[in-house]
XYZ file of C-alpha atoms in Angstrom:
310
model
C 142.487 74.623 106.545
C 141.825 71.767 104.134
C 145.525 71.094 103.488
C 147.127 68.307 105.497
C 150.532 68.793 107.045
C 153.029 66.219 105.829
C 150.902 65.486 102.743
C 150.337 68.863 101.093
C 153.081 70.842 102.821
C 155.829 70.441 105.422
C 155.024 72.142 108.749
C 157.879 74.414 109.842
C 158.718 76.747 112.693
C 160.855 79.703 111.648
C 162.316 82.400 113.879
C 162.994 85.511 111.898
C 163.935 89.024 113.024
C 161.980 91.804 111.378
C 162.790 95.446 111.990
C 160.513 98.417 111.652
C 162.184 99.364 108.375
C 161.331 96.037 106.696
C 158.237 96.335 104.477
C 158.334 92.781 103.111
C 159.847 89.484 104.157
C 159.937 85.909 102.867
C 158.980 82.743 104.720
C 159.910 79.451 103.036
C 157.296 76.700 103.495
C 157.931 73.585 101.332
C 154.851 72.584 99.282
C 154.655 68.888 98.447
C 153.695 67.702 94.979
C 150.638 65.445 95.207
C 150.497 64.998 91.401
C 147.038 66.540 91.224
C 146.380 69.191 88.600
C 143.120 70.175 90.270
C 144.013 71.493 93.678
C 142.511 74.144 95.897
C 143.549 73.793 99.523
C 144.433 76.156 102.361
C 146.462 76.152 105.548
C 147.141 78.700 108.280
C 150.339 80.625 108.897
C 150.583 81.947 112.432
C 152.844 84.971 112.965
C 153.826 85.621 116.556
C 155.271 89.010 117.460
C 157.217 88.984 120.705
C 158.203 92.400 121.959
C 159.269 92.493 125.541
C 156.604 90.897 127.743
C 153.835 91.470 125.179
C 152.882 88.725 122.673
C 150.681 89.394 119.649
C 149.536 86.752 117.152
C 148.376 87.190 113.577
C 146.940 84.323 111.515
C 147.229 84.331 107.723
C 145.503 81.910 105.361
C 147.742 80.471 102.648
C 146.100 78.958 99.533
C 147.611 76.155 97.481
C 146.238 76.482 93.968
C 146.760 74.676 90.691
C 149.101 75.760 87.943
C 146.873 76.888 85.007
C 149.443 75.821 82.413
C 149.759 72.351 83.914
C 145.991 71.994 84.207
C 145.447 72.827 80.524
C 148.204 70.421 79.500
C 146.824 67.575 81.610
C 143.249 68.109 80.354
C 144.525 68.008 76.777
C 146.362 64.757 77.447
C 143.226 63.272 79.036
C 141.153 64.171 75.975
C 143.713 62.490 73.704
C 143.680 59.403 75.943
C 139.872 59.206 75.773
C 139.909 59.502 71.976
C 142.543 56.781 71.647
C 140.594 54.545 74.032
C 137.425 54.969 71.943
C 139.348 54.088 68.781
C 140.742 50.960 70.464
C 137.267 50.019 71.695
C 135.897 50.417 68.157
C 138.579 48.019 66.924
C 137.884 45.697 69.873
C 134.212 45.606 68.875
C 135.186 44.205 65.495
C 137.610 41.821 67.140
C 134.718 40.374 69.150
C 133.149 39.026 65.936
C 136.481 37.575 64.820
C 136.928 35.829 68.165
C 133.521 34.159 67.766
C 134.898 31.903 65.064
C 137.929 30.822 67.114
C 137.582 27.202 68.295
C 138.879 26.589 71.805
C 140.387 23.093 71.773
C 140.748 20.409 69.125
C 138.509 17.614 70.380
C 135.254 16.464 68.810
C 133.290 17.922 71.727
C 134.982 21.293 71.236
C 133.964 21.385 67.595
C 130.407 20.289 68.451
C 129.998 22.947 71.147
C 131.436 25.583 68.813
C 128.856 24.673 66.181
C 125.984 24.706 68.703
C 126.960 28.029 70.290
C 128.114 30.020 67.251
C 124.751 31.834 66.978
C 124.829 32.899 70.633
C 128.472 33.955 70.292
C 127.611 36.241 67.394
C 124.622 37.572 69.296
C 126.814 38.408 72.278
C 129.466 39.988 70.040
C 126.871 42.531 68.885
C 127.057 44.109 72.354
C 129.552 47.028 72.378
C 132.721 46.716 74.509
C 132.122 47.768 78.139
C 134.693 50.597 77.960
C 132.979 52.219 74.963
C 131.174 55.501 75.783
C 131.339 54.906 79.517
C 129.744 51.462 79.314
C 126.180 52.723 78.731
C 125.781 51.223 75.221
C 126.953 47.862 76.545
C 124.588 48.049 79.515
C 121.522 48.973 77.436
C 122.318 46.432 74.711
C 122.964 43.625 77.188
C 119.758 44.424 79.075
C 117.718 44.387 75.878
C 119.356 41.162 74.707
C 118.639 39.450 78.015
C 115.012 40.535 77.804
C 114.715 39.243 74.237
C 116.258 35.879 75.055
C 114.117 35.562 78.183
C 110.970 36.238 76.161
C 111.935 33.619 73.576
C 112.759 31.034 76.243
C 109.482 31.751 78.075
C 107.475 31.298 74.862
C 109.254 28.033 74.019
C 108.699 26.793 77.563
C 104.989 27.568 77.295
C 104.767 25.628 74.013
C 106.618 22.706 75.598
C 104.198 22.597 78.496
C 101.247 22.773 76.132
C 102.583 19.893 74.027
C 103.146 17.870 77.207
C 99.507 18.436 78.199
C 100.263 20.428 81.342
C 97.931 23.123 82.621
C 99.035 26.725 82.319
C 99.709 27.281 86.051
C 101.935 24.174 86.202
C 103.771 25.231 83.043
C 104.317 28.696 84.559
C 105.937 27.414 87.757
C 108.072 24.779 85.994
C 109.274 25.344 82.426
C 108.609 29.079 82.202
C 110.074 29.754 85.648
C 113.169 27.683 84.864
C 113.679 29.364 81.516
C 113.407 32.897 82.872
C 115.456 32.194 86.018
C 118.470 30.501 84.394
C 120.183 33.860 83.628
C 119.816 34.821 87.308
C 121.154 31.437 88.367
C 124.241 31.780 86.175
C 124.811 35.363 87.345
C 124.617 34.311 91.012
C 127.054 31.457 90.364
C 129.537 33.804 88.683
C 129.283 36.414 91.443
C 129.666 33.759 94.175
C 132.910 32.606 92.568
C 134.380 36.091 92.119
C 133.294 37.961 95.273
C 134.697 37.577 98.781
C 131.254 37.422 100.411
C 127.780 36.090 99.622
C 126.015 39.467 99.606
C 126.125 39.964 95.832
C 125.072 36.379 95.026
C 122.081 36.398 97.376
C 121.286 40.026 96.578
C 121.095 39.151 92.890
C 118.347 36.613 93.625
C 116.362 38.884 95.946
C 116.772 41.841 93.599
C 115.547 39.758 90.672
C 112.464 38.749 92.648
C 111.819 42.407 93.536
C 111.888 43.321 89.851
C 109.577 40.414 88.976
C 107.046 41.205 91.704
C 107.045 45.001 91.839
C 107.917 45.922 88.247
C 107.011 42.769 86.314
C 103.522 42.692 87.851
C 102.917 46.311 88.791
C 103.836 47.924 85.460
C 101.610 45.704 83.243
C 98.713 46.041 85.695
C 99.154 49.806 85.734
C 99.163 49.992 81.926
C 96.128 47.685 81.713
C 94.251 49.739 84.326
C 94.909 52.984 82.468
C 93.901 51.397 79.156
C 90.642 50.019 80.575
C 89.915 53.360 82.253
C 90.217 55.208 78.935
C 87.638 52.819 77.487
C 85.302 53.292 80.422
C 85.722 49.708 81.633
C 86.666 48.368 85.054
C 89.829 46.314 85.192
C 89.534 43.160 87.295
C 91.794 40.144 87.375
C 90.795 37.264 89.705
C 93.465 35.904 92.055
C 92.571 32.225 91.745
C 94.827 30.125 93.976
C 97.162 33.037 94.727
C 96.791 32.796 98.523
C 97.742 29.126 98.576
C 100.733 29.674 96.270
C 102.029 32.706 98.194
C 101.713 31.015 101.613
C 103.448 27.905 100.296
C 106.267 29.963 98.802
C 106.601 31.993 102.014
C 107.001 28.821 104.084
C 109.670 27.450 101.750
C 111.476 30.821 101.701
C 111.527 30.963 105.506
C 112.987 27.458 105.645
C 115.640 28.506 103.136
C 116.558 31.602 105.156
C 116.690 29.440 108.279
C 119.236 27.159 106.640
C 121.370 30.125 105.599
C 121.313 31.519 109.151
C 122.127 28.096 110.614
C 125.081 27.810 108.243
C 126.259 31.291 109.274
C 126.276 30.554 113.010
C 127.701 27.039 112.706
C 130.254 27.611 109.949
C 130.642 31.382 109.676
C 129.273 31.951 106.176
C 126.009 31.780 104.243
C 127.456 29.884 101.283
C 129.890 26.976 101.239
C 131.149 25.136 104.266
C 131.444 21.434 105.039
C 127.683 20.925 104.610
C 127.389 22.704 101.240
C 126.178 19.602 99.382
C 123.573 18.890 102.039
C 122.296 22.474 101.931
C 122.228 22.389 98.127
C 120.159 19.207 98.205
C 117.841 20.710 100.836
C 117.197 23.765 98.643
C 116.455 21.475 95.710
C 113.968 19.576 97.875
C 112.269 22.859 98.810
C 111.866 23.743 95.144
C 110.611 20.232 94.323
C 108.192 20.353 97.274
C 106.804 23.685 96.059
C 106.308 22.317 92.531
C 104.572 19.149 93.729
C 102.265 20.869 96.205
C 101.315 23.596 93.727
C 100.635 21.035 90.995
C 98.447 18.963 93.319
C 96.441 22.117 94.040
C 96.046 22.899 90.338
C 94.870 19.372 89.459
C 92.368 19.319 92.313
C 94.057 16.825 94.654
C 94.228 19.587 97.273
C 91.116 21.744 97.513
C 89.469 22.752 94.244
C 91.250 22.284 90.945
C 91.844 24.803 88.190
C 90.354 24.597 84.726
C 93.173 26.489 83.028
C 94.772 24.746 80.080
C 96.577 25.400 76.832
C-alpha cells in the first residue's frame, strides 16, 4: 500500500487463537500521527491460518483515512489565518509609504540620497506586498513598473545621444542598451550574492536576451506584419549592417563563454575565484571592443557607413 511502516503505522506480528465459534476478533495495529488532516493511505494485513500441515493466507487492505471533524476544524483555522494575513498585508502596504520617508543615517550624504531617491521610493511603495493575494498583484505591478521605467530611460538615452550628435545605431548600442540593461545587471548582482551557484545570475542574463530577441523583436514584427496585411501592403524592414553586428557579437559571446569555462576548470566555479578582477576587466574589454568596432562600421571606417541620424 501507500502507507509506510514506521512512519504511518507500526508493523506488528500478532499470534492470536481463533476458534470456530468466534465471529469477530480485534487486532491492534498502532497508527502514528503524522499531523496531516488530509490523509488517505493503505497498508496490507496478512492473516495466516495454520491448521495442521496446511497453511492458508488471506490479505486484507486497511485504509488510513482522515477524521472529518478534524479536517473541517483545520480548514476553518486556515481560512482565518489567510484572512488575518491579508489584513496584515493591507496594513503593511500602507507602512511601505511611511517607511519611504525614514532617513537611514544622519550624515549629509544620507540626507542628499534620501532627497534624490524619494520619488523612486514612493514609486516602489505603490507595489503591493509580495504576500498579498498570492503575490500576483506584486508581480504584475513590478513588471509594469519595470517596463515603464525602462521605456523612460530608453527615451532619455535616445535624446542624450541625439544631443551629443551620435548616429542612431551608435546611440542604440551605447546609451539605450545601458539604460535598458541596468535592471538586469542589478538583478544578476543581487542573485549572485544570495544564491549558492551561478546558474541564476547567468540565467538571468541569457533569459533577458531571449526575451529581447524572441519577444521584443518577434512580437512587434508580428503586429506590424498583420497591420500591413490588413491594409494590403507588404511589410519589409531592411537589415542594414545586421550581419556584421551579429557576427561581432557572436565572437565576443564565444570569448566570454570560453572565459567562464576556463574559470570553471581551473578554479571550480563560473563566477569569483582568484582571477575575478581579471575576468571582470576582460568582459569590460569585450563590451568596449564591440562598441568601438560597431561604431567604426556605422561611421564608415569599416566597410560602408550608415546615414542614420537623429
